[in-house]
């Protein structure tokens, strides 16, 4: 199994191209099931999760073809054409769904297009129980009959789905997306209340509208969808990954560096920019994306505020649905706080088991105490992370793994991150992007 070795302590300097958003690409791929016409998706990231979703689509009968290499080589910005002339299978098998929870996003499109679906329950997952009850209850409001059979969600809507008002009891990105896709082909109007407002949900809604759907209220918490007879093809570019961009912003900050995030979209990163601003890390829009600079105000660094001290200040954060601070950046922010000046209180409100990076960060010399959903992080003080030391570490989910890479970039000595397949699920060419800015980071292939 591959590992990543990092020798820390080098400030990052340079430019990093931001890939298409994984969490936007996955529902967009699932949306291709809604029509027999071709859907062309541009700016797809090259990631293990994307491969899992295309594998699932292929076994539903989707024909896939690929084009578009990134000019500099590699796979960035790849273009895929997907066409599902006929749904040859309406079953999403356990073997694929268990690998990736987002597979459940085929449920809404399958049911909407052909009135039946059999989708494995995603089951437990490293960051909590993550049920799908809101997906199921929402589809029932649209007239679906659903039962659970042997670990599978068996859904039927023989006469098609119908209009209705779905009020989500809690904000769920996946449930909003599943319902949004299902609603496009319903008979009548569907209203989704307390819908997730994440930019990835808006990206899906915009693509569905490009395919002929009638969705209003995009970006808000109430979505109105007028069902249509059929959707058609479209040509759509996936939005840039705000979580990837912010992860690299934190990489710049944790090393006291200066990095331009090419393609990053500031409007989708306001909570993160505000939080990092309070921490003395400036994110400012540029023509090409966003520039990250740190330690500019009263930092502990050298004359230019960089290099020998990151000047990052501790701040409290609490995760929340968009436009709040994303849970997908909680681990990375915690890594930053381990080297900041002061004490930070980090509260996780979305998932109940999302502090798996804590024991590993402790092994690297961090000072963190967890009580329930809150972690108290005492920073090692604006000295370029000299308080952390390298160690062999391992994490059990994507964002936890990347937080260990970030800690490794700041730590003295060598850090080896095991179980790199978690990183490959969500970060395209991570080691290339970081080493391009001067990090000493190498993939060790066994
Ligand atoms: C998506 C993202 C994930 C992110 C999460 C929260 C994708 C592919 N993944 O996951 O990276 O961390 O949003 O921003 O986009 N819940 C229920 N019942 C349900 C559905 C969800 O109780 O039917 C709960 C979950 O357990 C969790 C919370 O609601 O506690 C939010 O989950 P949700 O927004 O649905 O996350 P995902 O769509 O799975």
Coordinates of C-alpha atoms and ligand atoms in Angstrom, one line a residue:
X1 CA 0.0 0.0 0.0
X2 CA 1.4 3.4 -0.9
X3 CA 2.6 5.8 1.8
X4 CA 3.5 9.5 1.7
X5 CA 6.8 10.7 3.2
X6 CA 7.1 14.4 4.2
X7 CA 10.2 16.2 5.5
X8 CA 8.7 19.3 7.1
X9 CA 9.7 22.8 7.7
X10 CA 9.8 24.3 4.2
X11 CA 7.6 27.3 3.5
X12 CA 5.4 26.8 0.5
X13 CA 5.9 29.3 -2.3
X14 CA 4.2 29.2 -5.7
X15 CA 1.0 28.4 -7.5
X16 CA -1.4 25.4 -7.1
X17 CA -4.1 24.6 -9.7
X18 CA -7.3 23.8 -8.1
X19 CA -9.2 20.7 -9.5
X20 CA -12.9 20.3 -10.1
X21 CA -14.8 19.6 -6.9
X22 CA -15.2 15.9 -6.0
X23 CA -18.5 16.6 -4.1
X24 CA -19.9 18.4 -7.1
X25 CA -18.7 15.9 -9.6
X26 CA -20.2 12.8 -7.9
X27 CA -23.9 14.0 -8.1
X28 CA -23.3 15.4 -11.6
X29 CA -22.2 12.0 -12.7
X30 CA -25.3 10.5 -11.1
X31 CA -27.4 13.0 -12.9
X32 CA -26.4 11.5 -16.3
X33 CA -28.8 8.6 -15.5
X34 CA -31.7 11.0 -15.8
X35 CA -31.6 11.2 -19.6
X36 CA -30.9 9.1 -22.7
X37 CA -29.0 12.0 -24.2
X38 CA -25.2 12.6 -23.7
X39 CA -24.0 14.6 -20.7
X40 CA -20.6 16.1 -21.2
X41 CA -18.8 17.0 -17.9
X42 CA -15.7 19.1 -18.0
X43 CA -13.1 19.8 -15.3
X44 CA -13.7 16.4 -13.7
X45 CA -11.0 15.6 -11.1
X46 CA -9.0 12.4 -11.4
X47 CA -9.8 10.7 -8.2
X48 CA -10.6 7.2 -6.8
X49 CA -14.2 8.3 -5.9
X50 CA -14.9 9.4 -9.4
X51 CA -13.7 6.0 -10.7
X52 CA -16.0 4.3 -8.2
X53 CA -19.0 6.3 -9.4
X54 CA -18.2 5.7 -13.1
X55 CA -17.8 2.0 -12.4
X56 CA -21.3 2.1 -10.8
X57 CA -22.8 4.0 -13.7
X58 CA -21.3 1.6 -16.2
X59 CA -23.1 -1.3 -14.6
X60 CA -26.4 0.7 -14.9
X61 CA -25.7 0.8 -18.6
X62 CA -24.0 4.2 -19.0
X63 CA -21.5 4.4 -21.9
X64 CA -18.5 6.5 -20.9
X65 CA -15.8 8.1 -23.0
X66 CA -13.0 10.3 -21.9
X67 CA -11.1 13.1 -23.5
X68 CA -9.1 16.2 -22.5
X69 CA -5.7 15.9 -20.8
X70 CA -4.4 18.8 -18.9
X71 CA -2.0 20.9 -21.0
X72 CA 0.8 20.4 -18.5
X73 CA 0.2 16.6 -18.5
X74 CA -1.6 14.6 -15.9
X75 CA -5.3 14.2 -15.7
X76 CA -6.5 17.6 -14.5
X77 CA -9.6 19.0 -16.1
X78 CA -10.5 15.8 -17.9
X79 CA -13.7 15.7 -20.0
X80 CA -16.1 12.8 -19.8
X81 CA -19.1 12.1 -22.0
X82 CA -21.8 9.9 -20.4
X83 CA -24.7 8.5 -22.1
X84 CA -27.3 6.1 -20.7
X85 CA -29.5 5.2 -23.7
X86 CA -31.1 2.4 -21.6
X87 CA -30.9 1.6 -18.0
X88 CA -29.7 -2.0 -18.2
X89 CA -29.8 -2.5 -14.4
X90 CA -31.5 -0.6 -11.6
X91 CA -29.5 -2.3 -8.9
X92 CA -26.6 -0.6 -7.1
X93 CA -24.7 -3.5 -5.5
X94 CA -23.3 -3.6 -2.0
X95 CA -19.7 -4.2 -3.4
X96 CA -19.7 -0.8 -5.0
X97 CA -21.9 1.2 -2.5
X98 CA -19.9 0.1 0.5
X99 CA -16.7 1.7 -1.0
X100 CA -18.4 5.1 -1.3
X101 CA -21.5 6.4 0.4
X102 CA -22.2 8.9 -2.4
X103 CA -23.2 5.9 -4.5
X104 CA -26.6 6.3 -2.9
X105 CA -27.0 9.3 -5.2
X106 CA -28.1 7.0 -8.0
X107 CA -31.3 6.2 -6.1
X108 CA -33.2 9.4 -7.0
X109 CA -32.3 9.3 -10.7
X110 CA -33.0 5.6 -11.2
X111 CA -36.4 5.9 -9.5
X112 CA -37.3 9.0 -11.4
X113 CA -36.3 7.6 -14.8
X114 CA -37.7 4.1 -14.6
X115 CA -39.9 3.9 -11.5
X116 CA -37.7 1.4 -9.6
X117 CA -34.4 1.0 -7.9
X118 CA -32.6 -1.4 -5.6
X119 CA -29.7 0.3 -3.9
X120 CA -27.5 -1.1 -1.2
X121 CA -27.6 0.7 2.1
X122 CA -24.2 2.4 2.5
X123 CA -23.9 1.1 6.1
X124 CA -21.6 2.4 8.7
X125 CA -18.7 4.6 7.9
X126 CA -15.5 5.8 9.6
X127 CA -16.9 9.3 10.5
X128 CA -20.2 8.2 12.0
X129 CA -23.3 6.2 11.4
X130 CA -24.5 8.5 8.5
X131 CA -28.0 7.2 7.9
X132 CA -30.1 7.7 4.7
X133 CA -33.5 8.1 6.4
X134 CA -34.0 11.6 5.0
X135 CA -33.3 10.4 1.4
X136 CA -36.0 7.7 1.9
X137 CA -38.6 9.8 3.6
X138 CA -38.2 12.5 1.0
X139 CA -38.8 10.1 -1.9
X140 CA -41.8 8.7 -0.1
X141 CA -43.3 12.2 0.0
X142 CA -43.0 12.1 -3.8
X143 CA -45.0 8.9 -3.9
X144 CA -42.3 6.2 -3.9
X145 CA -43.0 3.0 -2.0
X146 CA -39.8 2.0 -0.2
X147 CA -38.9 -1.0 1.8
X148 CA -35.6 -2.3 3.2
X149 CA -34.8 -5.8 2.2
X150 CA -31.7 -7.6 3.1
X151 CA -29.5 -4.5 3.4
X152 CA -31.0 -2.9 0.2
X153 CA -33.3 0.0 -0.3
X154 CA -36.0 -1.3 -2.6
X155 CA -37.9 1.6 -4.1
X156 CA -40.9 1.6 -6.5
X157 CA -42.9 4.3 -8.2
X158 CA -44.7 2.5 -11.0
X159 CA -46.7 5.5 -12.1
X160 CA -43.8 7.9 -11.7
X161 CA -43.0 10.3 -8.9
X162 CA -45.4 13.2 -8.1
X163 CA -45.2 16.7 -6.7
X164 CA -45.1 17.4 -3.0
X165 CA -43.5 19.4 -0.2
X166 CA -40.4 17.8 1.4
X167 CA -39.3 19.5 4.7
X168 CA -35.9 18.1 5.7
X169 CA -35.7 17.8 9.5
X170 CA -31.9 18.5 9.3
X171 CA -29.7 19.9 6.5
X172 CA -28.4 17.1 4.4
X173 CA -26.3 17.6 1.2
X174 CA -26.9 14.1 -0.1
X175 CA -30.6 14.0 0.6
X176 CA -31.1 17.4 -1.0
X177 CA -29.2 16.2 -4.1
X178 CA -31.1 12.9 -4.4
X179 CA -34.4 14.6 -4.0
X180 CA -33.5 17.4 -6.5
X181 CA -32.6 14.9 -9.1
X182 CA -35.7 12.8 -8.5
X183 CA -38.0 15.9 -8.6
X184 CA -36.9 17.0 -12.0
X185 CA -39.0 14.3 -13.6
X186 CA -41.9 14.3 -11.2
X187 CA -45.5 15.1 -12.2
X188 CA -46.2 18.5 -10.7
X189 CA -44.3 20.8 -8.4
X190 CA -41.8 19.7 -5.8
X191 CA -40.8 22.0 -3.0
X192 CA -37.7 21.2 -0.9
X193 CA -37.6 23.1 2.4
X194 CA -34.5 23.3 4.6
X195 CA -32.5 22.2 1.6
X196 CA -28.7 22.2 1.8
X197 CA -27.2 25.4 0.3
X198 CA -23.7 24.1 -0.4
X199 CA -22.2 25.4 -3.7
X200 CA -22.0 21.7 -4.9
X201 CA -25.9 21.5 -4.6
X202 CA -26.2 24.7 -6.6
X203 CA -23.8 23.3 -9.2
X204 CA -26.0 20.2 -9.5
X205 CA -29.1 22.4 -9.9
X206 CA -27.5 24.6 -12.5
X207 CA -26.4 21.5 -14.5
X208 CA -29.9 20.0 -14.2
X209 CA -31.4 23.3 -15.5
X210 CA -28.9 23.1 -18.4
X211 CA -30.4 19.6 -19.0
X212 CA -33.9 21.1 -19.2
X213 CA -35.0 20.9 -15.6
X214 CA -37.0 23.8 -14.0
X215 CA -35.5 24.6 -10.7
X216 CA -35.8 27.9 -8.9
X217 CA -34.3 29.2 -5.7
X218 CA -30.8 27.8 -6.4
X219 CA -28.4 28.7 -3.6
X220 CA -31.3 29.2 -1.1
X221 CA -32.8 26.9 1.4
X222 CA -36.1 26.4 -0.4
X223 CA -36.0 24.9 -3.9
X224 CA -39.0 24.9 -6.3
X225 CA -38.9 22.2 -9.0
X226 CA -41.5 22.0 -11.7
X227 CA -41.3 18.4 -13.1
X228 CA -40.7 18.0 -16.8
X229 CA -41.4 15.1 -19.1
X230 CA -37.8 14.4 -20.0
X231 CA -34.3 15.9 -19.6
X232 CA -31.8 16.3 -22.4
X233 CA -28.1 16.4 -22.7
X234 CA -25.8 19.2 -21.7
X235 CA -22.2 20.3 -21.6
X236 CA -21.2 21.4 -18.1
X237 CA -18.0 22.3 -16.2
X238 CA -17.7 21.1 -12.6
X239 CA -17.0 24.0 -10.2
X240 CA -13.6 24.3 -8.6
X241 CA -13.1 22.4 -5.3
X242 CA -13.4 24.8 -2.4
X243 CA -12.3 22.2 0.1
X244 CA -9.2 21.4 -1.9
X245 CA -8.4 25.1 -2.3
X246 CA -8.8 25.8 1.5
X247 CA -6.7 22.7 2.3
X248 CA -3.8 24.2 0.3
X249 CA -4.5 27.6 1.8
X250 CA -3.9 26.0 5.2
X251 CA -0.8 24.3 3.8
X252 CA 0.6 27.7 2.9
X253 CA -0.3 29.0 6.3
X254 CA 1.0 26.2 8.3
X255 CA 4.4 26.5 6.7
X256 CA 4.5 30.3 6.8
X257 CA 4.4 30.4 3.0
X258 CA 2.7 32.3 0.2
X259 CA 0.7 30.4 -2.5
X260 CA -1.7 31.4 -5.2
X261 CA -4.7 29.0 -5.7
X262 CA -5.4 29.1 -9.4
X263 CA -9.0 28.7 -10.2
X264 CA -10.2 28.9 -6.6
X265 CA -13.6 30.7 -6.4
X266 CA -13.7 33.2 -3.5
X267 CA -17.5 33.4 -3.4
X268 CA -17.7 29.8 -2.3
X269 CA -15.1 30.3 0.4
X270 CA -16.3 33.1 2.6
X271 CA -16.6 31.3 5.9
X272 CA -13.1 29.9 5.4
X273 CA -11.6 33.2 4.4
X274 CA -13.2 34.9 7.4
X275 CA -11.9 32.2 9.8
X276 CA -8.4 32.3 8.3
X277 CA -8.4 36.1 8.3
X278 CA -9.1 36.0 12.1
X279 CA -6.2 33.6 12.3
X280 CA -4.0 36.1 10.6
X281 CA -3.9 34.3 7.3
X282 CA -5.0 36.5 4.4
X283 CA -6.9 35.1 1.4
X284 CA -7.4 37.7 -1.3
X285 CA -8.9 37.4 -4.7
X286 CA -6.5 37.6 -7.7
X287 CA -7.2 37.6 -11.4
X288 CA -6.5 33.8 -11.5
X289 CA -8.0 32.7 -8.2
X290 CA -6.9 33.6 -4.7
X291 CA -3.6 34.5 -3.0
X292 CA -2.8 33.1 0.5
X293 CA -0.4 35.0 2.7
X294 CA 0.1 34.6 6.4
X295 CA 1.6 36.2 9.4
X296 CA 1.3 39.7 7.9
X297 CA -0.2 41.4 11.0
X298 CA 1.9 41.2 14.1
X299 CA 3.2 37.8 13.2
X300 CA 6.2 36.2 14.8
X301 CA 8.0 35.9 11.5
X302 CA 10.9 37.6 9.7
X303 CA 10.9 41.0 8.1
X304 CA 8.5 40.0 5.4
X305 CA 6.3 38.2 7.9
X306 CA 7.1 34.9 6.4
X307 CA 9.5 32.1 6.5
X308 CA 10.7 31.8 10.1
X309 CA 7.4 32.1 11.8
X310 CA 3.9 31.7 10.6
X311 CA 2.3 34.3 12.9
X312 CA -1.0 32.3 12.9
X313 CA -3.3 33.0 15.8
X314 CA -5.6 30.6 17.5
X315 CA -9.3 30.9 16.7
X316 CA -12.4 29.1 17.8
X317 CA -14.5 27.4 15.1
X318 CA -17.7 25.4 15.0
X319 CA -18.7 23.4 11.9
X320 CA -22.1 24.1 10.3
X321 CA -23.9 23.6 7.0
X322 CA -23.0 26.1 4.3
X323 CA -22.6 29.0 4.5
X324 CA -21.0 28.0 7.8
X325 CA -17.5 26.6 8.4
X326 CA -17.4 23.2 6.6
X327 CA -16.9 20.0 8.5
X328 CA -14.7 18.9 5.6
X329 CA -12.1 21.4 6.7
X330 CA -12.3 20.8 10.5
X331 CA -9.4 18.4 10.6
X332 CA -7.2 20.7 8.4
X333 CA -8.0 23.7 10.6
X334 CA -7.1 21.7 13.7
X335 CA -3.7 20.9 12.2
X336 CA -3.2 24.6 11.7
X337 CA -4.3 25.4 15.3
X338 CA -1.7 22.9 16.7
X339 CA 1.0 25.4 15.6
X340 CA -0.9 28.6 16.2
X341 CA -0.4 31.2 19.0
X342 CA -2.9 30.6 21.8
X343 CA -5.8 28.2 22.4
X344 CA -8.5 27.2 20.0
X345 CA -11.8 25.5 20.6
X346 CA -13.0 23.4 17.7
X347 CA -16.5 22.1 17.8
X348 CA -17.8 19.5 15.3
X349 CA -21.6 19.7 14.9
X350 CA -22.2 17.6 11.7
X351 CA -20.6 14.2 12.3
X352 CA -20.3 12.5 15.7
X353 CA -17.0 10.7 15.1
X354 CA -14.8 13.1 13.3
X355 CA -11.8 13.6 15.5
X356 CA -9.9 10.6 14.3
X357 CA -6.9 12.8 13.4
X358 CA -6.5 13.8 17.1
X359 CA -4.6 10.7 18.4
X360 CA -2.3 10.9 15.4
X361 CA -1.7 14.7 15.8
X362 CA -0.9 13.9 19.5
X363 CA 1.8 11.5 18.3
X364 CA 3.4 14.4 16.4
X365 CA 3.5 16.5 19.6
X366 CA 0.3 18.4 19.4
X367 CA -1.6 19.4 22.6
X368 CA -5.3 18.6 22.1
X369 CA -8.0 17.6 24.6
X370 CA -11.3 16.3 23.3
X371 CA -14.5 16.5 25.3
X372 CA -17.6 15.3 23.5
X373 CA -17.9 17.2 20.2
X374 CA -15.3 19.8 21.2
X375 CA -11.5 19.8 21.0
X376 CA -9.3 22.2 22.8
X377 CA -6.1 22.8 20.9
X378 CA -3.2 24.6 22.6
X379 CA -1.0 25.9 19.9
X380 CA 2.7 25.5 19.9
X381 CA 3.0 29.2 19.2
X382 CA 4.0 31.2 16.0
X383 CA 7.3 29.5 15.4
X384 CA 6.8 27.8 12.1
X385 CA 5.4 24.7 13.8
X386 CA 8.7 23.9 15.5
X387 CA 6.5 22.3 18.2
X388 CA 5.5 19.4 16.0
X389 CA 7.8 16.6 15.2
X390 CA 7.5 14.0 12.5
X391 CA 6.1 10.5 13.1
X392 CA 4.6 7.6 11.3
X393 CA 0.8 8.3 11.2
X394 CA -2.3 6.9 9.7
X395 CA -5.9 8.0 9.4
X396 CA -9.2 6.4 8.6
X397 CA -10.9 9.0 6.5
X398 CA -10.0 11.5 3.7
X399 CA -9.9 14.8 5.6
X400 CA -8.3 13.4 8.6
X401 CA -5.5 12.0 6.4
X402 CA -4.8 15.3 4.7
X403 CA -4.7 17.0 8.1
X404 CA -1.7 14.7 8.9
X405 CA 0.0 15.7 5.7
X406 CA -0.5 19.4 6.7
X407 CA 1.0 18.7 10.1
X408 CA 3.9 16.9 8.5
X409 CA 4.6 19.9 6.3
X410 CA 5.0 22.0 9.5
X411 CA 6.8 19.4 11.7
X412 CA 10.5 18.9 12.1
X413 CA 11.9 15.7 10.8
X414 CA 10.1 13.0 8.8
X415 CA 6.4 12.1 8.8
X416 CA 5.1 9.0 7.0
X417 CA 1.4 9.0 6.3
X418 CA 0.1 5.5 5.8
X419 CA -3.1 4.4 4.0
X420 CA -2.7 6.9 1.2
X421 CA -5.8 5.5 -0.6
X422 CA -7.9 7.8 1.6
X423 CA -6.0 10.8 0.1
X424 CA -6.4 9.4 -3.4
X425 CA -10.2 9.5 -2.9
X426 CA -10.3 13.3 -2.7
X427 CA -7.0 15.0 -3.6
X428 CA -5.8 14.9 -7.1
X429 CA -2.0 14.6 -7.4
X430 CA -1.5 15.9 -3.9
X431 CA 2.2 15.3 -3.6
X432 CA 2.9 16.8 -7.1
X433 CA 0.9 20.0 -6.2
X434 CA 2.7 20.4 -2.9
X435 CA 6.2 19.6 -4.2
X436 CA 5.6 22.1 -7.0
X437 CA 5.6 24.7 -4.2
X438 CA 8.8 23.5 -2.6
X439 CA 7.5 20.9 -0.1
X440 CA 9.6 17.8 0.4
X441 CA 7.0 15.2 -0.1
X442 CA 7.3 11.8 -1.9
X443 CA 5.0 8.9 -2.5
X444 CA 6.5 5.6 -1.5
X445 CA 5.1 2.8 -3.6
X446 CA 5.3 -0.7 -2.1
Ligands
LIG1 C1 -21.7 15.4 2.0 C2 -20.3 15.5 1.5 C3 -19.3 15.3 2.7 C4 -19.6 16.3 3.7 C5 -21.0 16.3 4.2 C6 -21.4 17.5 5.1 C7 -20.5 14.5 -0.7 C8 -20.2 13.4 -1.6 N1 -20.1 14.4 0.6 O1 -21.9 14.1 2.6 O2 -18.0 15.4 2.2 O3 -18.8 16.1 4.9 O4 -21.9 16.5 3.0 O5 -21.1 18.7 4.5 O6 -21.0 15.6 -1.1 N2 -28.0 12.5 7.9 C9 -29.0 11.8 8.5 N3 -29.9 11.2 7.6 C10 -29.8 11.3 6.3 C11 -28.8 12.0 5.7 C12 -27.8 12.6 6.5 O7 -29.2 11.8 9.7 O8 -30.7 10.7 5.6 C13 -27.0 13.2 8.8 C14 -25.6 12.7 8.6 O9 -25.4 11.5 9.4 C15 -24.8 13.9 9.1 C16 -25.6 15.0 8.6 O10 -26.9 14.5 8.4 O11 -24.7 13.9 10.5 C17 -25.1 15.7 7.3 O12 -24.9 14.7 6.4 P1 -25.0 15.0 4.8 O13 -25.1 16.5 4.6 O14 -26.1 14.2 4.3 O15 -23.7 14.4 4.3 P2 -23.4 13.6 2.9 O16 -24.3 14.1 1.9 O17 -23.3 12.2 3.2

